[in-house]
Amino acid sequence: MRRIAFLALAALVLTAGAAQESRRVLTWLEIASPAAAKLDREAWAASLDAALASSSRIGAVRRAASASSAGAEGDYIEEAARLGFDLAVALRLEQDDTGIQVSWALYDIGAPAGPEAELRAAAEGSSRAEGPAAGGPPPTFWLGLLGAADKLLSELPPAGTAVLKIEAPAGTKIGGFSKKPAVVPESGELELRLRSPSSYSWRASLAGYEDETGLLSVSGREARLSIAFAPRLERSLESGLVGGAFPDLWFSWRLAEGRLFARAGLIQYLWGMSLRDSDESDETPSLFVSFGLVEPGAGIGFYASPPDDPVRFYAALDAALRVDLISDSTAFIIMVDPVAPLELKPAFGLEWAPAGRFSLFFELGSSIFPFSDGILMASERASSGSGSWPHIMGDNCYTELFIMRFGARCQL
Amino acid sequence: MKRRKRTGAALAALAAITILGIAGTAGLASACYLPSYDPAASLSVAFEKKLEKVGSIGPVDASEDEASNAYFIPHRAAAPTDGYLIQASSGSFRARYLYSSTAGATLGDYVYGSTNALGTGAAAVSLSETEASASPIVRGLYLATEWSGTSGSILGILYGASGALSSSQPVSSVSNQPLYFPSLVAAGYYQDSSENHFYSYLFSGYGDSARSAYELRGASYMVSNSASFPAISTSLLSLTYSGPALRPGAFFAYEGTSMNYYLSGRSAADGSLYTVKYESGLSAAPTILSGVTEQLTDLLSDGTLLARGSLTTSLYNSSGTKLATLRTGSLRFVHECYDSASATWYSYFTRSLYEPGMEGDGKLRVEVYRCPTAELESLGG
């Protein structure tokens, strides 16, 4: 009988030898009854270690530190998980008048925990040793345990990897787990095989929504990641300085997944900063200038790059109505400027979003005044004190060149 | 992946440096940017729609110095093609002939006075074709300059053939008698319904008997519409005056039809407005026209008084009641002209436009508009 058992054990060892993976096993032994206190604990543990070590699937066997103390049951499972063991073997010895009752349980450390965060035994069994034994049992005593362990280990995924199950809306692009961003299929679930244990910094994007980022630590063989997106903030508020002098205010809306934008706002010349040098006619020019002119306007623009680029070039075209606010000795007059009622403002811009909702922008553009008397506009410019700003003049059109605007945007 | 991250970070850093650098540079470089906007021009464009455009001269090359603060007085004709570009300031008076021909517009000769007691209140008028037919051809008159010392010029004549301009100065001069330290403070012009011209001016100074008393002495001359310009008497008339000492540049005109004198000016002491009417001569005490809230500047053939401001021109009747406010902006009332064909008096307005170049040069264009004087009041609003 012993010979047959030995042959079975040898066959088990040889069969397992075909596998290339070497697993790490943690053992824990409990003397459950006072009568069993007389058992040679070390002999039993050594017997179990030797039996496990004989399996070619098992590369290392170590006794749980908690086994040497009065640690609670389950501490060894935590220890096994913390130290990266694949399998934990719990052994319970009870002695009665007729022999020794041996109960064992195998725990797949990488398996997901149950609903109550409790790891359930993957396999359990028991056997009985006849009569009091002076030392530990022979290796063949562990045949049942080894068979169950071998079966369990053979079903484990390759060592050092984990399966990440991602739940996210279809079409989500996820970067950070692999060289190329992965795309979530129509099912809304995606599985990726990752190194484990390891940590990953990931970024997910979905059209129409704000990007999501995170840090994921994978320690077991399976992990889950559920990604929920917040709708992209489609509106923003921007304020700039026209010509580096006059503050303005615009609201803008993103369109076409952030590649286009529309905006509406107000340019005002009622208050502005002036850094003009002093001249003969005005020895101490004021730091502030004011003109009775406001320009409500609207425009559209196109970004040359997607919304998640931190640096974006864009082109914009705004149209504004020039409204005069004139106060004379008798009345306060509000009227559409009869000299140049309309202003078109094409511009190229550069936007940089260093962080969060805020971005800085710089625009370089022109002001085109169609339906205006060129020399009258030039004369106005001379009257306003701007002198000979670069311009192109026609009989019915006047264009000012190289007008700069810069400021900041804030998403609402 | 790392290389892409590195490239992205470098691009972001480059963008940040670029934005901050350009914004800073732009802020400094474009700090002198101001909008093309002039409320006077805006009002004038709205007002010109109520007028008839009768002429435009230019553009013509002109320096910034030649065009600065200049206004145009056209030849007194229905559709003028020439006139004078007037620059009057506290330091000088300059009239430059500007005319249009088949070759284009030309800036011609000019006269220049290095002193101008009346400042921007200097009066300059041009004559009609009939009046200008005398030899030498008289083109216009100005009441502006003064020599310091013991005598001063009051009236100058602009004359010359087309394209040429000279001045005769002083046409009229006064000595320091009977006033001590005389100074020209007021001038004005009036043309009656028969196209006769009345040129008036006032001197201030101190009387012979009591030097501490501020006095005004004046004169007003009528020139017949068909006469060549005559020699002008230099005797000064006394007037009863108890008002404040006036700043130079006040308005003084004689309405020959009703024989009323109007004086409007600002106090030299506090700048307050002082406007009075002398009825039937200068010897009686004047009536203060309290309804006039701006300094008067012109007197129309029908007796309407005008006050030209920077944005508006107000109309008053002879009692000082405001009739209307015209939002003329940069359109300046210059004179009236009688159209014998339609038996209509027209009021003329001009606007001077200047496009500055890059190096002190530029282009000048003047425009001339008119409307029947009888309709002026209805243009208010």
Short mmCIF file of C-alpha atoms in Angstrom, two decimals, chain B residues 19-347:
data_model
loop_
_atom_site.label_atom_id
_atom_site.label_comp_id
_atom_site.label_asym_id
_atom_site.label_seq_id
_atom_site.Cartn_x
_atom_site.Cartn_y
_atom_site.Cartn_z
CA ILE B 19 2.99 83.37 -24.35
CA LEU B 20 4.47 85.18 -21.40
CA GLY B 21 7.22 86.69 -23.50
CA ILE B 22 4.97 87.79 -26.32
CA ALA B 23 2.31 89.04 -23.93
CA GLY B 24 4.82 91.07 -22.02
CA THR B 25 6.38 92.46 -25.15
CA ALA B 26 2.99 93.06 -26.68
CA GLY B 27 1.79 94.80 -23.58
CA LEU B 28 4.62 97.24 -23.77
CA ALA B 29 4.69 97.56 -27.53
CA SER B 30 0.98 97.98 -27.98
CA ALA B 31 0.45 100.07 -24.90
CA CYS B 32 0.17 103.04 -27.19
CA TYR B 33 -2.66 101.39 -29.09
CA LEU B 34 -5.80 103.43 -28.96
CA PRO B 35 -8.98 102.84 -30.92
CA SER B 36 -9.82 104.79 -34.04
CA TYR B 37 -12.57 106.81 -32.51
CA ASP B 38 -13.45 110.49 -32.37
CA PRO B 39 -16.89 111.50 -31.09
CA ALA B 40 -16.69 114.75 -33.06
CA ALA B 41 -16.20 112.81 -36.29
CA SER B 42 -19.06 110.45 -35.41
CA LEU B 43 -21.44 113.32 -34.77
CA SER B 44 -20.35 115.08 -37.94
CA VAL B 45 -21.04 112.00 -40.07
CA ALA B 46 -24.52 111.80 -38.57
CA PHE B 47 -25.05 115.52 -39.11
CA GLU B 48 -23.78 115.61 -42.70
CA LYS B 49 -26.72 113.48 -43.74
CA LYS B 50 -28.87 116.55 -43.13
CA LEU B 51 -26.69 118.72 -45.34
CA GLU B 52 -25.88 119.05 -49.00
CA LYS B 53 -22.31 118.29 -49.99
CA VAL B 54 -21.07 120.96 -52.37
CA GLY B 55 -17.37 120.36 -52.57
CA SER B 56 -14.33 118.37 -51.64
CA ILE B 57 -10.70 119.29 -52.12
CA GLY B 58 -7.91 116.81 -51.81
CA PRO B 59 -6.36 114.63 -50.73
CA VAL B 60 -3.28 116.73 -50.88
CA ASP B 61 0.12 116.12 -49.36
CA ALA B 62 0.48 118.00 -46.12
CA SER B 63 2.72 117.75 -43.16
CA GLU B 64 1.34 117.12 -39.72
CA ASP B 65 2.41 120.62 -38.79
CA GLU B 66 0.46 122.10 -41.69
CA ALA B 67 -2.71 120.16 -40.94
CA SER B 68 -2.78 120.12 -37.18
CA ASN B 69 -5.85 121.86 -35.76
CA ALA B 70 -6.58 123.40 -39.14
CA TYR B 71 -10.00 124.30 -40.45
CA PHE B 72 -11.03 125.27 -43.91
CA ILE B 73 -12.73 128.47 -45.02
CA PRO B 74 -13.87 128.06 -48.58
CA HIS B 75 -14.13 130.80 -51.12
CA ARG B 76 -17.52 132.39 -50.72
CA ALA B 77 -19.11 130.64 -53.69
CA ALA B 78 -21.96 128.21 -54.16
CA ALA B 79 -19.64 125.30 -54.96
CA PRO B 80 -16.19 126.43 -53.91
CA THR B 81 -13.02 124.91 -55.30
CA ASP B 82 -10.59 126.93 -53.21
CA GLY B 83 -10.24 128.59 -49.88
CA TYR B 84 -7.97 129.00 -46.91
CA LEU B 85 -6.65 126.57 -44.43
CA ILE B 86 -6.67 128.42 -41.14
CA GLN B 87 -4.56 127.57 -38.12
CA ALA B 88 -5.17 129.88 -35.22
CA SER B 89 -3.63 129.37 -31.85
CA SER B 90 -2.55 131.50 -28.96
CA GLY B 91 0.90 131.74 -30.48
CA SER B 92 0.27 132.29 -34.14
CA PHE B 93 -2.09 132.71 -37.03
CA ARG B 94 -1.59 131.10 -40.39
CA ALA B 95 -3.75 131.16 -43.49
CA ARG B 96 -2.76 128.96 -46.39
CA TYR B 97 -4.32 128.97 -49.79
CA LEU B 98 -5.76 125.61 -50.83
CA TYR B 99 -7.22 125.14 -54.27
CA SER B 100 -8.31 122.44 -56.62
CA SER B 101 -7.49 122.29 -60.32
CA THR B 102 -7.38 119.70 -63.07
CA ALA B 103 -3.96 118.71 -61.81
CA GLY B 104 -5.35 117.99 -58.41
CA ALA B 105 -5.36 119.76 -55.11
CA THR B 106 -2.56 122.09 -54.15
CA LEU B 107 -1.50 123.87 -51.02
CA GLY B 108 -0.33 127.33 -52.11
CA ASP B 109 1.12 130.41 -50.50
CA TYR B 110 0.47 131.33 -46.96
CA VAL B 111 0.59 134.22 -44.60
CA TYR B 112 1.80 133.81 -41.10
CA GLY B 113 1.62 135.92 -38.03
CA SER B 114 3.86 135.05 -35.18
CA THR B 115 1.52 136.71 -32.70
CA ASN B 116 -2.19 136.19 -32.41
CA ALA B 117 -3.89 138.00 -29.64
CA LEU B 118 -7.25 136.36 -30.27
CA GLY B 119 -5.97 132.80 -30.23
CA THR B 120 -8.52 130.35 -31.54
CA GLY B 121 -11.05 133.16 -31.46
CA ALA B 122 -9.38 134.83 -34.41
CA ALA B 123 -11.92 135.63 -37.08
CA ALA B 124 -11.21 134.99 -40.72
CA VAL B 125 -13.61 135.41 -43.59
CA SER B 126 -13.42 135.16 -47.31
CA LEU B 127 -15.05 137.38 -49.86
CA SER B 128 -17.43 136.70 -52.66
CA GLU B 129 -16.44 136.69 -56.30
CA THR B 130 -17.74 140.20 -56.71
CA GLU B 131 -15.84 141.45 -53.77
CA ALA B 132 -12.74 139.68 -54.86
CA SER B 133 -12.74 141.26 -58.31
CA ALA B 134 -10.84 144.33 -57.24
CA SER B 135 -7.20 144.57 -58.14
CA PRO B 136 -5.24 143.28 -56.44
CA ILE B 137 -7.71 140.46 -56.06
CA VAL B 138 -8.83 140.41 -52.48
CA ARG B 139 -9.40 136.90 -51.30
CA GLY B 140 -10.24 137.36 -47.71
CA LEU B 141 -9.77 139.16 -44.47
CA TYR B 142 -8.56 138.22 -41.09
CA LEU B 143 -8.82 139.85 -37.74
CA ALA B 144 -6.19 138.40 -35.63
CA THR B 145 -2.70 139.62 -35.27
CA GLU B 146 -1.28 142.20 -33.02
CA TRP B 147 2.08 143.70 -32.51
CA SER B 148 3.09 144.34 -29.00
CA GLY B 149 4.42 147.73 -28.12
CA THR B 150 2.76 150.89 -29.06
CA SER B 151 0.67 149.80 -32.00
CA GLY B 152 -0.94 146.72 -33.39
CA SER B 153 -2.51 145.39 -36.54
CA ILE B 154 -6.15 144.59 -36.45
CA LEU B 155 -7.11 143.66 -39.91
CA GLY B 156 -5.24 141.93 -42.65
CA ILE B 157 -6.18 141.32 -46.23
CA LEU B 158 -5.52 138.09 -48.04
CA TYR B 159 -5.15 138.84 -51.72
CA GLY B 160 -3.65 137.45 -54.83
CA ALA B 161 -4.47 135.65 -58.04
CA SER B 162 -5.35 132.01 -58.04
CA GLY B 163 -2.58 129.99 -56.49
CA ALA B 164 -0.87 132.97 -54.96
CA LEU B 165 -1.48 134.54 -51.64
CA SER B 166 -0.11 137.55 -49.90
CA SER B 167 -1.20 139.64 -47.06
CA SER B 168 -1.25 143.32 -46.49
CA GLN B 169 -0.45 144.01 -42.93
CA PRO B 170 -1.27 146.01 -41.13
CA VAL B 171 -4.22 147.21 -43.13
CA SER B 172 -5.35 148.94 -40.05
CA SER B 173 -3.30 149.83 -37.08
CA VAL B 174 -3.94 151.66 -33.89
CA SER B 175 -1.67 153.49 -31.58
CA ASN B 176 -1.73 153.18 -27.86
CA GLN B 177 -3.97 156.22 -27.65
CA PRO B 178 -6.42 156.60 -26.09
CA LEU B 179 -5.80 153.32 -24.20
CA TYR B 180 -2.69 152.35 -22.34
CA PHE B 181 -1.39 148.85 -22.94
CA PRO B 182 -4.10 148.08 -25.48
CA SER B 183 -4.79 144.48 -26.24
CA LEU B 184 -7.13 143.03 -28.84
CA VAL B 185 -9.65 140.86 -27.01
CA ALA B 186 -12.64 140.42 -29.29
CA ALA B 187 -13.60 140.33 -32.94
CA GLY B 188 -16.53 139.32 -35.06
CA TYR B 189 -18.15 139.50 -38.44
CA TYR B 190 -21.61 140.02 -39.78
CA GLN B 191 -23.08 140.10 -43.24
CA ASP B 192 -26.46 141.67 -43.68
CA SER B 193 -29.21 140.73 -46.09
CA SER B 194 -27.71 143.05 -48.69
CA GLU B 195 -24.39 141.24 -48.46
CA ASN B 196 -22.70 144.19 -46.82
CA HIS B 197 -19.91 143.19 -44.44
CA PHE B 198 -19.42 144.43 -40.91
CA TYR B 199 -16.08 143.85 -39.25
CA SER B 200 -15.92 144.56 -35.55
CA TYR B 201 -13.29 144.35 -32.88
CA LEU B 202 -12.57 145.45 -29.32
CA PHE B 203 -9.45 146.56 -27.56
CA SER B 204 -8.97 146.47 -23.86
CA GLY B 205 -6.74 148.72 -21.82
CA TYR B 206 -6.69 151.41 -19.23
CA GLY B 207 -8.08 154.90 -19.70
CA ASP B 208 -6.02 157.99 -19.84
CA SER B 209 -7.48 159.68 -16.76
CA ALA B 210 -7.58 156.70 -14.45
CA ARG B 211 -5.21 153.97 -15.40
CA SER B 212 -6.68 151.54 -12.93
CA ALA B 213 -10.03 151.37 -14.72
CA TYR B 214 -10.41 148.57 -17.21
CA GLU B 215 -11.96 149.85 -20.42
CA LEU B 216 -12.96 148.53 -23.76
CA ARG B 217 -12.77 150.51 -26.97
CA GLY B 218 -13.98 149.19 -30.23
CA ALA B 219 -14.81 149.77 -33.83
CA SER B 220 -17.04 148.33 -36.44
CA TYR B 221 -16.71 148.92 -40.15
CA MET B 222 -19.11 148.28 -42.93
CA VAL B 223 -17.87 147.36 -46.36
CA SER B 224 -20.33 147.57 -49.20
CA ASN B 225 -20.81 144.34 -51.05
CA SER B 226 -19.67 145.81 -54.32
CA ALA B 227 -16.81 147.91 -53.06
CA SER B 228 -13.17 147.13 -53.18
CA PHE B 229 -11.73 147.04 -49.76
CA PRO B 230 -11.45 150.60 -48.47
CA ALA B 231 -9.05 152.20 -46.12
CA ILE B 232 -10.20 151.75 -42.59
CA SER B 233 -10.45 154.39 -40.00
CA THR B 234 -8.48 153.67 -36.89
CA SER B 235 -10.48 155.79 -34.50
CA LEU B 236 -11.90 153.84 -31.63
CA LEU B 237 -15.32 154.15 -30.14
CA SER B 238 -15.92 154.12 -26.44
CA LEU B 239 -18.45 151.83 -24.92
CA THR B 240 -20.10 151.68 -21.58
CA TYR B 241 -18.59 148.67 -19.90
CA SER B 242 -18.89 147.47 -16.34
CA GLY B 243 -18.24 143.80 -16.91
CA PRO B 244 -15.21 141.75 -15.98
CA ALA B 245 -11.86 141.94 -17.67
CA LEU B 246 -12.10 139.48 -20.52
CA ARG B 247 -9.78 136.84 -21.82
CA PRO B 248 -8.57 137.44 -25.37
CA GLY B 249 -10.60 135.61 -27.97
CA ALA B 250 -14.01 136.99 -27.09
CA PHE B 251 -16.75 137.59 -29.62
CA PHE B 252 -17.84 141.07 -30.62
CA ALA B 253 -20.11 141.73 -33.60
CA TYR B 254 -22.36 144.44 -34.88
CA GLU B 255 -25.65 143.56 -36.42
CA GLY B 256 -26.04 146.40 -38.85
CA THR B 257 -29.69 145.73 -39.55
CA SER B 258 -30.98 146.16 -36.01
CA MET B 259 -27.92 148.11 -34.83
CA ASN B 260 -27.29 145.71 -31.95
CA TYR B 261 -23.82 144.92 -30.66
CA TYR B 262 -23.10 141.57 -29.09
CA LEU B 263 -20.23 140.86 -26.75
CA SER B 264 -19.56 137.39 -25.42
CA GLY B 265 -16.46 136.26 -23.60
CA ARG B 266 -15.03 134.70 -20.51
CA SER B 267 -13.77 136.45 -17.46
CA ALA B 268 -10.02 136.61 -17.18
CA ALA B 269 -10.37 136.14 -13.44
CA ASP B 270 -12.53 133.06 -13.11
CA GLY B 271 -13.52 131.97 -16.62
CA SER B 272 -17.19 132.70 -16.07
CA LEU B 273 -19.22 133.51 -19.14
CA TYR B 274 -20.24 137.12 -19.80
CA THR B 275 -22.64 137.77 -22.69
CA VAL B 276 -24.37 141.07 -23.27
CA LYS B 277 -26.25 142.93 -25.96
CA TYR B 278 -25.91 146.65 -26.64
CA GLU B 279 -29.03 147.96 -28.25
CA SER B 280 -28.94 151.02 -30.45
CA GLY B 281 -25.35 151.92 -29.87
CA LEU B 282 -22.60 151.37 -27.36
CA SER B 283 -23.33 154.21 -25.04
CA ALA B 284 -26.29 152.70 -23.24
CA ALA B 285 -25.90 150.04 -20.57
CA PRO B 286 -25.99 146.55 -22.09
CA THR B 287 -28.49 143.80 -21.39
CA ILE B 288 -27.07 140.59 -20.01
CA LEU B 289 -28.19 137.59 -22.06
CA SER B 290 -28.48 135.07 -19.25
CA GLY B 291 -29.97 132.43 -21.53
CA VAL B 292 -26.71 132.10 -23.41
CA THR B 293 -24.67 129.35 -21.78
CA GLU B 294 -21.78 129.17 -24.22
CA GLN B 295 -19.54 131.79 -25.72
CA LEU B 296 -21.00 133.14 -28.94
CA THR B 297 -18.91 132.76 -32.06
CA ASP B 298 -20.94 133.84 -35.08
CA LEU B 299 -23.79 136.10 -36.13
CA LEU B 300 -25.97 135.08 -39.06
CA SER B 301 -27.59 137.33 -41.62
CA ASP B 302 -31.01 136.83 -40.02
CA GLY B 303 -29.73 137.85 -36.61
CA THR B 304 -29.38 134.33 -35.23
CA LEU B 305 -26.45 133.92 -32.88
CA LEU B 306 -24.24 130.82 -33.00
CA ALA B 307 -22.06 129.26 -30.35
CA ARG B 308 -19.62 126.74 -31.76
CA GLY B 309 -18.54 124.07 -29.29
CA SER B 310 -16.31 121.02 -29.66
CA LEU B 311 -19.25 118.71 -30.35
CA THR B 312 -22.28 120.95 -30.88
CA THR B 313 -23.30 124.30 -32.30
CA SER B 314 -26.06 126.13 -30.47
CA LEU B 315 -28.46 128.62 -32.00
CA TYR B 316 -29.78 131.59 -30.02
CA ASN B 317 -32.10 134.40 -30.94
CA SER B 318 -31.29 138.04 -30.29
CA SER B 319 -32.75 137.78 -26.78
CA GLY B 320 -30.40 134.97 -25.86
CA THR B 321 -33.00 132.24 -25.96
CA LYS B 322 -31.67 128.94 -27.22
CA LEU B 323 -33.39 127.91 -30.43
CA ALA B 324 -31.69 124.62 -31.14
CA THR B 325 -28.58 122.55 -30.60
CA LEU B 326 -26.93 121.16 -33.71
CA ARG B 327 -24.73 118.10 -33.17
CA THR B 328 -22.23 119.24 -35.71
CA GLY B 329 -19.22 117.43 -34.30
CA SER B 330 -16.20 118.23 -36.43
CA LEU B 331 -18.29 120.04 -39.06
CA ARG B 332 -17.55 123.71 -38.49
CA PHE B 333 -19.83 126.56 -39.47
CA VAL B 334 -17.68 128.94 -41.55
CA HIS B 335 -19.91 131.52 -43.19
CA GLU B 336 -23.04 132.23 -45.13
CA CYS B 337 -23.35 132.67 -48.84
CA TYR B 338 -26.26 134.18 -50.71
CA ASP B 339 -27.55 132.35 -53.77
CA SER B 340 -29.13 135.01 -55.92
CA ALA B 341 -30.63 132.48 -58.31
CA SER B 342 -32.81 130.97 -55.63
CA ALA B 343 -32.75 134.03 -53.38
CA THR B 344 -31.59 131.81 -50.55
CA TRP B 345 -29.04 132.27 -47.81
CA TYR B 346 -26.99 129.15 -47.21
CA SER B 347 -24.96 128.31 -44.17
#
